[in-house]
Amino acid sequence: MKKQWIKTGLFFLIVIGTALKMAMACDICGCGVGNDYIGILPDFHKHIFGLRYRHNALLSHLGVGGQRTYLTSSEQYNTLEAWGGWNISEKIRVMAVIPYSINRRSNQDENLTKSGAGDVTLSAFYQLVNKRQPIGNKLLVQSLWLGGGVKLATGKYNPADKSTTGESTNLFQLGSGSTDFSLNGMYDLRVQDAGINLNAHYKINTANRYDYRYGNKLNLNAQAYYKIRIANEVMIAPNAGVQYEKGKTDVDNDVLVTVSGGNLLMGTAGIETAYKKIAIGANFQTPFSQNLANGIVKANNRVMVHVSIAL
């Protein structure tokens, strides 16, 4: 049995490695028209509904060596997501995310704000592994979900907000204007109260009606956690880990957009709590290393908080 769960873990690592080799590009550092990081998903047996708030920030149009210039802009992306999950059988799960965004950009010449609905995401998962088995005097629990999804073009894409000179990133949008697809994997391994959670997300983007295609996006994250139980009613789980994003370029009318793509490694730390059917959590992410859009973009810290109820 021990060999079996080791093989399962190795299988998931191979899936991640394969996805990494497939990565082509990303909409930079989880801002703009997408952020696929969800952290540790709360446990639920049938249905779950919740709200998730994200705050992402970056500096764009930096000068040589990452120095600020009179053109440098500070951009903030605030997104509130209503989301839900349904286990329609023991092995099949479907999920939906409906975002609403408030984007702000400021520099020496202007202060801009845009808000509105974003791109709705629908996904489905199949549970390949679901095991609980004793190892000595401890309990080993593992699960593996594999699936895919579709992102609908429900958010507004404004081609006028794209730089005609190709000198700035095309992130300041509410939606991508395209229908996109994803491959997803979620693996959780826990021995008694200590565990590790792995997520892999590979997004395949298509061109929108204006012939702009955001590059395909890869997101990998791993988090270690420990569950602390209080009076058998309250669960508190501090967690920490890393997140990695990888990319190359967007494509605009068959022309590569040089100010896009790159790679980003972030450290993550957070806490998850649960009381009966209610779960509340928060997560902080900070860059460890980055090389984005050939150096003209710098990602800043991110924050995510959520609350959900399981039915």
Short mmCIF file of C-alpha atoms in Angstrom, two decimals:
data_model
loop_
_atom_site.label_atom_id
_atom_site.label_comp_id
_atom_site.label_asym_id
_atom_site.label_seq_id
_atom_site.Cartn_x
_atom_site.Cartn_y
_atom_site.Cartn_z
CA MET A 1 0.00 0.00 0.00
CA LYS A 2 2.84 2.37 0.83
CA LYS A 3 4.33 1.78 -2.63
CA GLN A 4 0.96 2.61 -4.17
CA TRP A 5 0.67 6.10 -2.68
CA ILE A 6 4.33 6.79 -3.49
CA LYS A 7 3.60 5.89 -7.12
CA THR A 8 0.57 8.18 -7.09
CA GLY A 9 2.67 11.09 -5.82
CA LEU A 10 5.33 10.44 -8.45
CA PHE A 11 2.63 10.33 -11.13
CA PHE A 12 1.39 13.77 -10.15
CA LEU A 13 4.92 15.19 -10.15
CA ILE A 14 5.36 13.82 -13.68
CA VAL A 15 2.14 15.57 -14.71
CA ILE A 16 3.54 18.85 -13.34
CA GLY A 17 6.85 18.34 -15.09
CA THR A 18 5.10 17.65 -18.40
CA ALA A 19 3.00 20.78 -18.05
CA LEU A 20 6.11 22.82 -17.35
CA LYS A 21 7.67 21.71 -20.61
CA MET A 22 4.44 22.63 -22.45
CA ALA A 23 4.30 26.20 -21.04
CA MET A 24 4.40 28.93 -23.66
CA ALA A 25 3.29 32.24 -22.12
CA CYS A 26 1.26 33.90 -19.39
CA ASP A 27 -0.82 36.98 -18.73
CA ILE A 28 1.81 38.41 -16.48
CA CYS A 29 2.05 37.60 -12.76
CA GLY A 30 -1.58 36.70 -12.16
CA CYS A 31 -2.85 40.22 -12.80
CA GLY A 32 -4.98 41.61 -15.58
CA VAL A 33 -7.41 39.13 -17.02
CA GLY A 34 -6.68 36.16 -14.80
CA ASN A 35 -5.32 34.66 -11.63
CA ASP A 36 -5.58 30.91 -11.23
CA TYR A 37 -4.20 30.56 -7.72
CA ILE A 38 -6.85 29.18 -5.33
CA GLY A 39 -4.77 27.98 -2.40
CA ILE A 40 -5.93 25.01 -0.35
CA LEU A 41 -9.52 24.21 -1.25
CA PRO A 42 -11.85 23.77 1.77
CA ASP A 43 -13.15 20.24 2.34
CA PHE A 44 -16.71 19.57 1.20
CA HIS A 45 -18.74 16.44 0.49
CA LYS A 46 -21.67 17.74 -1.56
CA HIS A 47 -21.87 21.46 -2.28
CA ILE A 48 -19.89 24.56 -1.36
CA PHE A 49 -20.44 28.26 -2.05
CA GLY A 50 -18.17 31.13 -1.19
CA LEU A 51 -16.66 34.54 -1.82
CA ARG A 52 -12.98 35.12 -2.58
CA TYR A 53 -11.20 38.51 -2.67
CA ARG A 54 -7.86 39.04 -4.40
CA HIS A 55 -5.54 42.05 -4.37
CA ASN A 56 -2.67 42.02 -6.87
CA ALA A 57 -0.30 44.87 -7.69
CA LEU A 58 2.56 45.61 -10.07
CA LEU A 59 4.76 48.33 -11.49
CA SER A 60 4.78 48.63 -15.29
CA HIS A 61 6.86 50.51 -17.84
CA LEU A 62 10.04 50.41 -15.78
CA GLY A 63 13.28 51.71 -17.22
CA VAL A 64 16.64 50.02 -17.72
CA GLY A 65 17.59 47.88 -14.74
CA GLY A 66 14.09 48.09 -13.31
CA GLN A 67 14.39 51.78 -12.45
CA ARG A 68 11.33 54.02 -12.15
CA THR A 69 10.87 56.66 -14.85
CA TYR A 70 8.26 59.36 -15.52
CA LEU A 71 6.36 56.72 -17.54
CA THR A 72 6.24 54.13 -14.74
CA SER A 73 2.72 53.20 -13.68
CA SER A 74 1.42 51.63 -10.50
CA GLU A 75 -1.34 49.14 -11.22
CA GLN A 76 -3.72 47.48 -8.76
CA TYR A 77 -6.15 44.68 -9.51
CA ASN A 78 -8.92 44.01 -6.99
CA THR A 79 -11.23 41.10 -7.73
CA LEU A 80 -14.23 39.72 -5.84
CA GLU A 81 -15.20 36.20 -6.94
CA ALA A 82 -18.38 34.28 -6.22
CA TRP A 83 -17.60 30.60 -6.59
CA GLY A 84 -19.18 27.25 -6.01
CA GLY A 85 -18.46 23.54 -6.20
CA TRP A 86 -20.78 20.58 -6.64
CA ASN A 87 -19.89 16.92 -6.13
CA ILE A 88 -22.46 15.39 -8.45
CA SER A 89 -21.15 11.90 -7.62
CA GLU A 90 -18.37 10.42 -5.50
CA LYS A 91 -15.86 10.89 -8.31
CA ILE A 92 -17.16 13.86 -10.35
CA ARG A 93 -16.93 17.49 -9.25
CA VAL A 94 -17.92 20.65 -11.14
CA MET A 95 -16.98 24.21 -10.19
CA ALA A 96 -17.83 27.75 -11.32
CA VAL A 97 -16.22 31.15 -10.66
CA ILE A 98 -17.89 34.51 -11.38
CA PRO A 99 -15.51 37.49 -10.91
CA TYR A 100 -16.06 41.24 -10.53
CA SER A 101 -12.97 43.43 -10.86
CA ILE A 102 -11.88 46.96 -9.99
CA ASN A 103 -8.65 47.89 -11.78
CA ARG A 104 -6.64 51.05 -11.04
CA ARG A 105 -3.64 52.52 -12.84
CA SER A 106 -1.80 55.71 -11.95
CA ASN A 107 1.30 57.58 -13.09
CA GLN A 108 2.44 61.19 -13.38
CA ASP A 109 -0.01 61.94 -16.20
CA GLU A 110 -3.20 60.05 -15.35
CA ASN A 111 -5.28 58.09 -12.87
CA LEU A 112 -7.56 55.50 -14.41
CA THR A 113 -10.15 53.17 -12.89
CA LYS A 114 -12.30 50.58 -14.59
CA SER A 115 -14.68 48.09 -13.03
CA GLY A 116 -17.10 45.42 -14.13
CA ALA A 117 -17.78 41.73 -14.49
CA GLY A 118 -14.89 39.51 -15.53
CA ASP A 119 -14.60 36.21 -17.38
CA VAL A 120 -16.67 33.35 -15.94
CA THR A 121 -14.84 30.05 -15.52
CA LEU A 122 -16.43 26.58 -15.51
CA SER A 123 -14.50 23.41 -14.73
CA ALA A 124 -15.00 19.71 -14.06
CA PHE A 125 -12.83 17.20 -12.18
CA TYR A 126 -12.63 13.44 -11.88
CA GLN A 127 -11.29 11.92 -8.68
CA LEU A 128 -8.67 9.40 -9.73
CA VAL A 129 -7.49 8.56 -6.20
CA ASN A 130 -9.32 8.67 -2.87
CA LYS A 131 -7.65 6.57 -0.17
CA ARG A 132 -7.55 6.40 3.61
CA GLN A 133 -5.28 3.79 5.15
CA PRO A 134 -3.38 3.27 8.42
CA ILE A 135 0.40 3.49 8.52
CA GLY A 136 1.51 2.28 11.91
CA ASN A 137 -0.52 4.25 14.42
CA LYS A 138 -1.23 7.10 11.98
CA LEU A 139 -3.76 7.63 9.20
CA LEU A 140 -2.66 8.36 5.64
CA VAL A 141 -5.16 10.23 3.44
CA GLN A 142 -4.63 11.07 -0.22
CA SER A 143 -6.72 12.35 -3.10
CA LEU A 144 -6.02 13.18 -6.73
CA TRP A 145 -8.39 15.17 -8.94
CA LEU A 146 -7.75 15.68 -12.67
CA GLY A 147 -9.91 17.74 -14.98
CA GLY A 148 -10.36 20.62 -17.37
CA GLY A 149 -12.27 23.84 -17.77
CA VAL A 150 -13.42 26.63 -20.02
CA LYS A 151 -13.19 30.40 -19.50
CA LEU A 152 -15.97 32.32 -21.20
CA ALA A 153 -15.60 35.74 -22.84
CA THR A 154 -18.01 37.47 -20.45
CA GLY A 155 -15.69 40.29 -19.33
CA LYS A 156 -15.22 43.43 -21.42
CA TYR A 157 -12.10 43.68 -23.58
CA ASN A 158 -11.33 47.18 -24.88
CA PRO A 159 -8.83 47.22 -27.77
CA ALA A 160 -8.28 50.96 -27.20
CA ASP A 161 -6.53 50.13 -23.92
CA LYS A 162 -3.85 48.17 -25.76
CA SER A 163 -0.66 50.06 -26.52
CA THR A 164 -0.39 50.71 -30.25
CA THR A 165 3.37 51.13 -29.95
CA GLY A 166 3.86 47.80 -28.20
CA GLU A 167 5.78 49.47 -25.36
CA SER A 168 3.43 48.54 -22.51
CA THR A 169 1.66 45.38 -21.40
CA ASN A 170 -1.95 44.61 -22.30
CA LEU A 171 -3.08 43.83 -18.75
CA PHE A 172 -5.49 46.65 -17.97
CA GLN A 173 -8.57 44.74 -19.13
CA LEU A 174 -11.63 43.26 -17.41
CA GLY A 175 -11.67 40.26 -19.75
CA SER A 176 -9.56 38.68 -22.46
CA GLY A 177 -12.34 38.73 -25.08
CA SER A 178 -11.60 35.09 -25.85
CA THR A 179 -12.85 31.64 -24.96
CA ASP A 180 -10.01 29.75 -23.29
CA PHE A 181 -9.46 26.23 -21.96
CA SER A 182 -7.52 24.68 -19.10
CA LEU A 183 -6.06 21.42 -17.82
CA ASN A 184 -6.06 21.05 -14.04
CA GLY A 185 -4.71 18.74 -11.38
CA MET A 186 -5.07 18.80 -7.57
CA TYR A 187 -3.24 16.35 -5.31
CA ASP A 188 -3.38 16.22 -1.52
CA LEU A 189 -1.33 13.91 0.70
CA ARG A 190 -1.77 13.94 4.48
CA VAL A 191 -0.32 11.79 7.26
CA GLN A 192 -2.52 12.33 10.30
CA ASP A 193 -2.59 16.16 10.58
CA ALA A 194 0.45 17.09 8.46
CA GLY A 195 0.08 17.29 4.70
CA ILE A 196 1.13 18.72 1.38
CA ASN A 197 -1.14 20.16 -1.30
CA LEU A 198 -0.07 20.35 -4.97
CA ASN A 199 -1.88 22.18 -7.77
CA ALA A 200 -1.11 22.39 -11.48
CA HIS A 201 -3.04 24.60 -13.91
CA TYR A 202 -2.28 24.98 -17.62
CA LYS A 203 -4.41 27.49 -19.54
CA ILE A 204 -4.74 27.33 -23.33
CA ASN A 205 -5.78 30.73 -24.73
CA THR A 206 -7.36 31.51 -28.09
CA ALA A 207 -7.38 34.74 -30.11
CA ASN A 208 -10.19 37.22 -29.50
CA ARG A 209 -12.17 39.05 -32.19
CA TYR A 210 -9.40 41.66 -32.42
CA ASP A 211 -6.80 38.95 -33.17
CA TYR A 212 -5.05 39.38 -29.84
CA ARG A 213 -4.13 36.13 -28.09
CA TYR A 214 -2.85 36.12 -24.55
CA GLY A 215 -0.15 33.49 -24.18
CA ASN A 216 -0.85 30.13 -22.63
CA LYS A 217 -0.38 30.23 -18.88
CA LEU A 218 1.17 27.74 -16.47
CA ASN A 219 0.66 27.94 -12.72
CA LEU A 220 2.21 25.46 -10.25
CA ASN A 221 2.03 25.66 -6.48
CA ALA A 222 2.89 23.49 -3.52
CA GLN A 223 1.92 24.10 0.09
CA ALA A 224 2.67 22.27 3.31
CA TYR A 225 0.11 22.53 6.10
CA TYR A 226 -0.67 21.26 9.56
CA LYS A 227 -4.18 20.85 10.98
CA ILE A 228 -4.71 21.88 14.59
CA ARG A 229 -8.01 20.77 16.09
CA ILE A 230 -9.60 22.57 19.04
CA ALA A 231 -12.31 20.80 21.04
CA ASN A 232 -13.17 18.69 17.96
CA GLU A 233 -15.12 21.66 16.59
CA VAL A 234 -12.59 24.17 15.26
CA MET A 235 -9.83 23.37 12.77
CA ILE A 236 -6.91 25.74 12.19
CA ALA A 237 -4.39 24.97 9.46
CA PRO A 238 -1.36 27.25 8.98
CA ASN A 239 0.36 26.69 5.64
CA ALA A 240 3.37 27.81 3.64
CA GLY A 241 4.77 27.03 0.22
CA VAL A 242 5.85 28.27 -3.19
CA GLN A 243 4.14 29.26 -6.42
CA TYR A 244 5.73 29.28 -9.87
CA GLU A 245 4.48 30.90 -13.09
CA LYS A 246 6.11 30.50 -16.47
CA GLY A 247 5.61 32.13 -19.86
CA LYS A 248 6.90 33.58 -23.12
CA THR A 249 4.84 36.03 -25.20
CA ASP A 250 1.39 37.13 -26.32
CA VAL A 251 0.53 37.36 -30.02
CA ASP A 252 -1.08 40.42 -31.65
CA ASN A 253 -2.18 39.93 -35.27
CA ASP A 254 0.47 37.23 -35.75
CA VAL A 255 3.17 39.48 -34.25
CA LEU A 256 4.91 38.49 -31.02
CA VAL A 257 4.41 40.98 -28.20
CA THR A 258 7.85 41.32 -26.66
CA VAL A 259 6.58 43.05 -23.50
CA SER A 260 4.81 39.97 -22.16
CA GLY A 261 5.61 36.64 -20.59
CA GLY A 262 8.50 35.74 -18.33
CA ASN A 263 8.71 33.79 -15.10
CA LEU A 264 7.87 34.42 -11.48
CA LEU A 265 8.60 32.52 -8.26
CA MET A 266 6.67 33.50 -5.14
CA GLY A 267 6.60 32.39 -1.54
CA THR A 268 3.21 31.87 0.07
CA ALA A 269 2.02 31.81 3.67
CA GLY A 270 -1.50 31.59 5.00
CA ILE A 271 -4.00 30.15 7.38
CA GLU A 272 -7.23 28.20 6.93
CA THR A 273 -9.91 27.83 9.61
CA ALA A 274 -13.11 25.81 9.70
CA TYR A 275 -15.99 25.64 12.15
CA LYS A 276 -18.77 23.20 11.33
CA LYS A 277 -19.82 24.14 7.76
CA ILE A 278 -18.03 27.51 7.57
CA ALA A 279 -14.46 27.96 6.30
CA ILE A 280 -12.42 31.17 6.37
CA GLY A 281 -8.90 31.63 5.05
CA ALA A 282 -6.24 34.15 4.07
CA ASN A 283 -3.06 33.92 2.04
CA PHE A 284 -0.11 36.24 1.42
CA GLN A 285 2.26 35.89 -1.54
CA THR A 286 5.54 37.69 -2.06
CA PRO A 287 7.99 37.50 -5.00
CA PHE A 288 11.25 35.60 -4.53
CA SER A 289 12.54 36.07 -8.08
CA GLN A 290 11.07 37.35 -11.33
CA ASN A 291 11.81 38.26 -14.92
CA LEU A 292 8.65 39.66 -16.48
CA ALA A 293 8.06 41.34 -19.85
CA ASN A 294 11.78 41.73 -20.48
CA GLY A 295 12.17 43.66 -17.24
CA ILE A 296 9.59 46.42 -17.74
CA VAL A 297 7.14 44.87 -15.23
CA LYS A 298 7.72 44.14 -11.55
CA ALA A 299 5.23 42.09 -9.55
CA ASN A 300 4.47 43.18 -6.00
CA ASN A 301 2.86 41.34 -3.09
CA ARG A 302 -0.55 39.69 -3.35
CA VAL A 303 -3.26 38.99 -0.82
CA MET A 304 -6.21 36.61 -1.01
CA VAL A 305 -8.99 36.08 1.56
CA HIS A 306 -12.05 33.85 1.33
CA VAL A 307 -15.11 32.64 3.17
CA SER A 308 -17.24 29.65 2.20
CA ILE A 309 -20.05 27.48 3.46
CA ALA A 310 -20.46 23.76 2.77
CA LEU A 311 -23.92 22.29 2.36
#
